[in-house]
PDB file of C-alpha atoms in Angstrom:
ATOM      1  CA  MET V   1     121.254 112.048  71.708  1.00 80.00           C
ATOM      2  CA  PRO V   2     118.146 110.145  70.875  1.00 91.00           C
ATOM      3  CA  ARG V   3     118.148 106.277  72.047  1.00 95.00           C
ATOM      4  CA  SER V   4     116.046 103.697  70.119  1.00 96.00           C
ATOM      5  CA  ARG V   5     114.722 100.258  70.612  1.00 96.00           C
ATOM      6  CA  PHE V   6     113.066  97.921  68.232  1.00 95.00           C
ATOM      7  CA  LEU V   7     109.848  96.236  69.746  1.00 94.00           C
ATOM      8  CA  THR V   8     108.075  93.339  68.388  1.00 90.00           C
ATOM      9  CA  ALA V   9     104.706  94.888  68.831  1.00 91.00           C
ATOM     10  CA  ASP V  10     102.078  96.874  67.140  1.00 91.00           C
ATOM     11  CA  ALA V  11     103.103 100.428  67.224  1.00 94.00           C
ATOM     12  CA  ASP V  12      99.488 101.429  68.531  1.00 92.00           C
ATOM     13  CA  LEU V  13      99.554  98.811  71.694  1.00 91.00           C
ATOM     14  CA  VAL V  14     103.057 100.634  72.374  1.00 94.00           C
ATOM     15  CA  PHE V  15     101.648 104.074  72.272  1.00 93.00           C
ATOM     16  CA  ASP V  16      98.737 102.817  74.436  1.00 91.00           C
ATOM     17  CA  VAL V  17     101.102 101.631  77.033  1.00 92.00           C
ATOM     18  CA  LEU V  18     103.128 104.920  76.999  1.00 92.00           C
ATOM     19  CA  THR V  19     100.139 106.968  77.418  1.00 89.00           C
ATOM     20  CA  ASP V  20      98.611 105.006  80.289  1.00 86.00           C
ATOM     21  CA  LEU V  21      99.365 107.546  82.903  1.00 78.00           C
ATOM     22  CA  GLY V  22      97.739 105.116  85.360  1.00 77.00           C
ATOM     23  CA  ASP V  23     100.364 102.469  84.968  1.00 82.00           C
ATOM     24  CA  LEU V  24     103.795 103.796  84.172  1.00 82.00           C
ATOM     25  CA  ALA V  25     105.909 100.620  85.520  1.00 84.00           C
ATOM     26  CA  TRP V  26     107.995 101.009  82.338  1.00 88.00           C
ATOM     27  CA  LEU V  27     109.597 104.256  83.926  1.00 87.00           C
ATOM     28  CA  PRO V  28     112.957 103.617  85.520  1.00 86.00           C
ATOM     29  CA  ALA V  29     113.214 103.233  89.146  1.00 83.00           C
ATOM     30  CA  GLY V  30     113.552 106.598  90.858  1.00 82.00           C
ATOM     31  CA  VAL V  31     111.483 108.418  88.250  1.00 84.00           C
ATOM     32  CA  GLU V  32     107.766 109.223  89.232  1.00 84.00           C
ATOM     33  CA  VAL V  33     105.060 111.112  87.081  1.00 85.00           C
ATOM     34  CA  ASP V  34     101.849 112.708  88.035  1.00 84.00           C
ATOM     35  CA  VAL V  35      99.614 114.707  85.837  1.00 81.00           C
ATOM     36  CA  PRO V  36      98.047 117.485  87.929  1.00 82.00           C
ATOM     37  CA  SER V  37      96.190 119.031  85.360  1.00 83.00           C
ATOM     38  CA  PRO V  38      95.427 118.637  81.602  1.00 80.00           C
ATOM     39  CA  ASN V  39      98.907 119.368  79.664  1.00 85.00           C
ATOM     40  CA  LEU V  40     101.040 119.585  82.629  1.00 87.00           C
ATOM     41  CA  LEU V  41     103.231 116.791  83.761  1.00 84.00           C
ATOM     42  CA  ARG V  42     105.130 116.860  87.266  1.00 87.00           C
ATOM     43  CA  LEU V  43     108.319 114.712  87.365  1.00 85.00           C
ATOM     44  CA  TRP V  44     110.077 113.514  90.502  1.00 83.00           C
ATOM     45  CA  LEU V  45     113.565 112.375  89.953  1.00 79.00           C
ATOM     46  CA  ARG V  46     114.846 110.413  93.097  1.00 74.00           C
ATOM     47  CA  ARG V  47     118.515 109.308  92.214  1.00 63.00           C
ATOM     48  CA  GLY V  48     121.869 110.471  93.098  1.00 63.00           C
ATOM     49  CA  ALA V  49     123.057 113.150  95.601  1.00 61.00           C
ATOM     50  CA  HIS V  50     119.847 115.403  95.057  1.00 66.00           C
ATOM     51  CA  ASP V  51     116.150 115.038  94.022  1.00 76.00           C
ATOM     52  CA  ASP V  52     114.549 116.984  91.139  1.00 78.00           C
ATOM     53  CA  GLU V  53     110.945 117.918  91.029  1.00 84.00           C
ATOM     54  CA  VAL V  54     109.643 119.800  87.909  1.00 85.00           C
ATOM     55  CA  HIS V  55     106.514 120.680  86.160  1.00 88.00           C
ATOM     56  CA  ARG V  56     106.591 120.492  82.226  1.00 89.00           C
ATOM     57  CA  PRO V  57     103.813 121.124  79.658  1.00 90.00           C
ATOM     58  CA  ILE V  58     103.076 117.740  77.874  1.00 89.00           C
ATOM     59  CA  ASP V  59     101.649 117.468  74.341  1.00 91.00           C
ATOM     60  CA  ILE V  60     100.460 113.870  73.245  1.00 91.00           C
ATOM     61  CA  ASP V  61     100.202 113.610  69.330  1.00 94.00           C
ATOM     62  CA  TRP V  62      98.013 110.652  68.863  1.00 93.00           C
ATOM     63  CA  GLU V  63      98.220 110.799  65.057  1.00 95.00           C
ATOM     64  CA  ASN V  64     101.958 110.909  64.872  1.00 97.00           C
ATOM     65  CA  LEU V  65     102.411 108.760  68.121  1.00 97.00           C
ATOM     66  CA  ARG V  66     104.794 111.456  69.624  1.00 97.00           C
ATOM     67  CA  ILE V  67     104.822 112.731  73.262  1.00 94.00           C
ATOM     68  CA  THR V  68     106.774 115.723  74.129  1.00 92.00           C
ATOM     69  CA  TRP V  69     107.410 117.497  77.482  1.00 90.00           C
ATOM     70  CA  GLY V  70     109.138 120.640  78.219  1.00 88.00           C
ATOM     71  CA  GLY V  71     110.335 122.896  75.580  1.00 80.00           C
ATOM     72  CA  GLU V  72     112.304 126.258  74.872  1.00 76.00           C
ATOM     73  CA  THR V  73     111.318 127.880  78.164  1.00 78.00           C
ATOM     74  CA  THR V  74     112.042 124.728  80.042  1.00 76.00           C
ATOM     75  CA  PRO V  75     114.994 122.972  78.455  1.00 73.00           C
ATOM     76  CA  SER V  76     115.907 120.893  81.682  1.00 81.00           C
ATOM     77  CA  TRP V  77     114.216 117.579  82.011  1.00 84.00           C
ATOM     78  CA  SER V  78     112.383 117.955  78.670  1.00 87.00           C
ATOM     79  CA  GLY V  79     112.361 115.278  75.771  1.00 91.00           C
ATOM     80  CA  TRP V  80     110.258 113.572  73.525  1.00 94.00           C
ATOM     81  CA  VAL V  81     109.428 109.939  72.634  1.00 96.00           C
ATOM     82  CA  ARG V  82     107.895 108.557  69.527  1.00 97.00           C
ATOM     83  CA  VAL V  83     106.870 105.313  67.915  1.00 97.00           C
ATOM     84  CA  GLU V  84     107.267 104.567  64.512  1.00 97.00           C
ATOM     85  CA  ARG V  85     105.258 101.757  62.493  1.00 95.00           C
ATOM     86  CA  LEU V  86     107.731  99.654  60.590  1.00 94.00           C
ATOM     87  CA  PRO V  87     106.409  98.136  57.121  1.00 89.00           C
ATOM     88  CA  THR V  88     107.695  94.663  58.106  1.00 83.00           C
ATOM     89  CA  GLY V  89     105.898  94.627  61.527  1.00 83.00           C
ATOM     90  CA  GLY V  90     106.914  95.903  65.118  1.00 91.00           C
ATOM     91  CA  CYS V  91     108.006  99.359  65.682  1.00 95.00           C
ATOM     92  CA  LEU V  92     110.891 101.492  66.609  1.00 97.00           C
ATOM     93  CA  VAL V  93     110.604 103.633  69.745  1.00 97.00           C
ATOM     94  CA  SER V  94     112.924 106.387  69.949  1.00 97.00           C
ATOM     95  CA  ALA V  95     113.288 108.892  73.000  1.00 96.00           C
ATOM     96  CA  ARG V  96     115.449 112.002  73.767  1.00 94.00           C
ATOM     97  CA  VAL V  97     115.654 113.229  77.253  1.00 90.00           C
ATOM     98  CA  MET V  98     117.487 116.366  78.285  1.00 87.00           C
ATOM     99  CA  GLY V  99     118.593 116.244  81.861  1.00 82.00           C
ATOM    100  CA  SER V 100     119.521 119.187  84.209  1.00 79.00           C
ATOM    101  CA  GLU V 101     122.822 120.719  85.469  1.00 74.00           C
ATOM    102  CA  GLY V 102     124.389 118.470  88.137  1.00 70.00           C
ATOM    103  CA  ARG V 103     123.125 115.234  86.434  1.00 73.00           C
ATOM    104  CA  PRO V 104     125.588 113.418  84.406  1.00 78.00           C
ATOM    105  CA  ALA V 105     124.616 112.832  80.690  1.00 84.00           C
ATOM    106  CA  GLN V 106     125.639 109.141  81.307  1.00 87.00           C
ATOM    107  CA  GLN V 107     122.915 109.012  83.942  1.00 84.00           C
ATOM    108  CA  VAL V 108     120.232 110.391  81.852  1.00 86.00           C
ATOM    109  CA  THR V 109     121.182 107.886  78.996  1.00 91.00           C
ATOM    110  CA  ALA V 110     121.143 105.069  81.429  1.00 90.00           C
ATOM    111  CA  TRP V 111     117.722 105.927  82.483  1.00 88.00           C
ATOM    112  CA  THR V 112     116.467 106.243  78.938  1.00 93.00           C
ATOM    113  CA  ASP V 113     117.852 102.850  77.982  1.00 95.00           C
ATOM    114  CA  GLU V 114     116.209 101.280  81.177  1.00 94.00           C
ATOM    115  CA  ALA V 115     112.860 103.010  80.409  1.00 94.00           C
ATOM    116  CA  LEU V 116     113.075 101.804  76.708  1.00 95.00           C
ATOM    117  CA  GLU V 117     113.898  97.948  78.109  1.00 95.00           C
ATOM    118  CA  ARG V 118     111.012  98.161  80.681  1.00 94.00           C
ATOM    119  CA  LEU V 119     108.745  99.527  78.074  1.00 95.00           C
ATOM    120  CA  ASP V 120     109.398  96.402  76.020  1.00 94.00           C
ATOM    121  CA  THR V 121     108.676  94.215  79.154  1.00 92.00           C
ATOM    122  CA  ALA V 122     105.458  96.023  79.963  1.00 91.00           C
ATOM    123  CA  VAL V 123     104.340  96.007  76.344  1.00 92.00           C
ATOM    124  CA  ARG V 124     104.795  92.053  76.246  1.00 88.00           C
ATOM    125  CA  ARG V 125     102.775  91.861  79.565  1.00 85.00           C
ATOM    126  CA  GLU V 126      99.999  93.960  78.097  1.00 77.00           C
ATOM    127  CA  GLY V 127      99.331  92.531  74.733  1.00 69.00           C
ATOM    128  CA  THR V 128     100.185  90.368  71.745  1.00 54.00           C
ATOM    129  CA  VAL V 129     103.686  90.512  70.220  1.00 49.00           C
ATOM    130  CA  LEU V 130     104.767  89.159  66.813  1.00 45.00           C
ATOM    131  CA  PRO V 131     104.989  85.397  66.473  1.00 41.00           C
ATOM    132  CA  GLY V 132     108.485  84.099  67.373  1.00 39.00           C
ATOM    133  CA  ARG V 133     109.744  83.279  63.955  1.00 34.00           C
ATOM    134  CA  MET V 134     108.608  86.602  62.856  1.00 37.00           C
ATOM    135  CA  ARG V 135     110.212  88.461  65.797  1.00 36.00           C
ATOM    136  CA  ARG V 136     113.565  86.514  65.383  1.00 34.00           C
ATOM    137  CA  ALA V 137     113.653  87.600  61.690  1.00 36.00           C
ATOM    138  CA  LEU V 138     112.989  91.322  62.644  1.00 36.00           C
ATOM    139  CA  THR V 139     115.278  91.648  65.696  1.00 36.00           C
ATOM    140  CA  VAL V 140     117.707  94.244  65.296  1.00 36.00           C
ATOM    141  CA  PRO V 141     120.011  95.578  68.147  1.00 36.00           C
ATOM    142  CA  ARG V 142     119.208  98.740  70.343  1.00 36.00           C
ATOM    143  CA  CYS V 143     120.768 101.613  68.400  1.00 39.00           C
ATOM    144  CA  ASP V 144     121.473 105.174  68.764  1.00 41.00           C
ATOM    145  CA  GLU V 145     119.762 107.419  65.922  1.00 37.00           C
TER     146      GLU V 145
END
C-alpha cells in the first residue's frame, strides 16, 4: 500500500533531494544504495535476521517527478516514489515499496514511513520551505493513499 506525506517545500527541490545519489541521508537506517552503472540500482537492506542485497533497474522520470525501480521481472524490493505539486503550495510525496519474502509487511511500511520523515528533514536542511503561516495552513496529516 502506498504511503504519503505532505511536505512544505517546492516539489522540484524535493525531487532534487530524492535524486541526489551522493547524499541519501533520507533513507532509513540499515538501507544503503549504490548506482554501479547507469539505470541500475544496488540496494543493501541490513535489518532483521538476514541481510538482502539486490540489483534493480531504475528509471527517473524528471518530467513527472517519479522514480521507479524493479519491475515485473524483479517484483521483490521494487517500487516507486513520486512528488506531486499542489496548487496551494508544497507537495505530496507518495511511495510504494514491495519487500521480499521473509520480511514482514509492517517492517517495509515502517521503513517507508521513516524514509518519508527523514526526507522531510533533509529537504528542510537543503532549502527553502514555505513561510510558517502558510505552512500551518497547509499542513495535513500523513496519510495512506
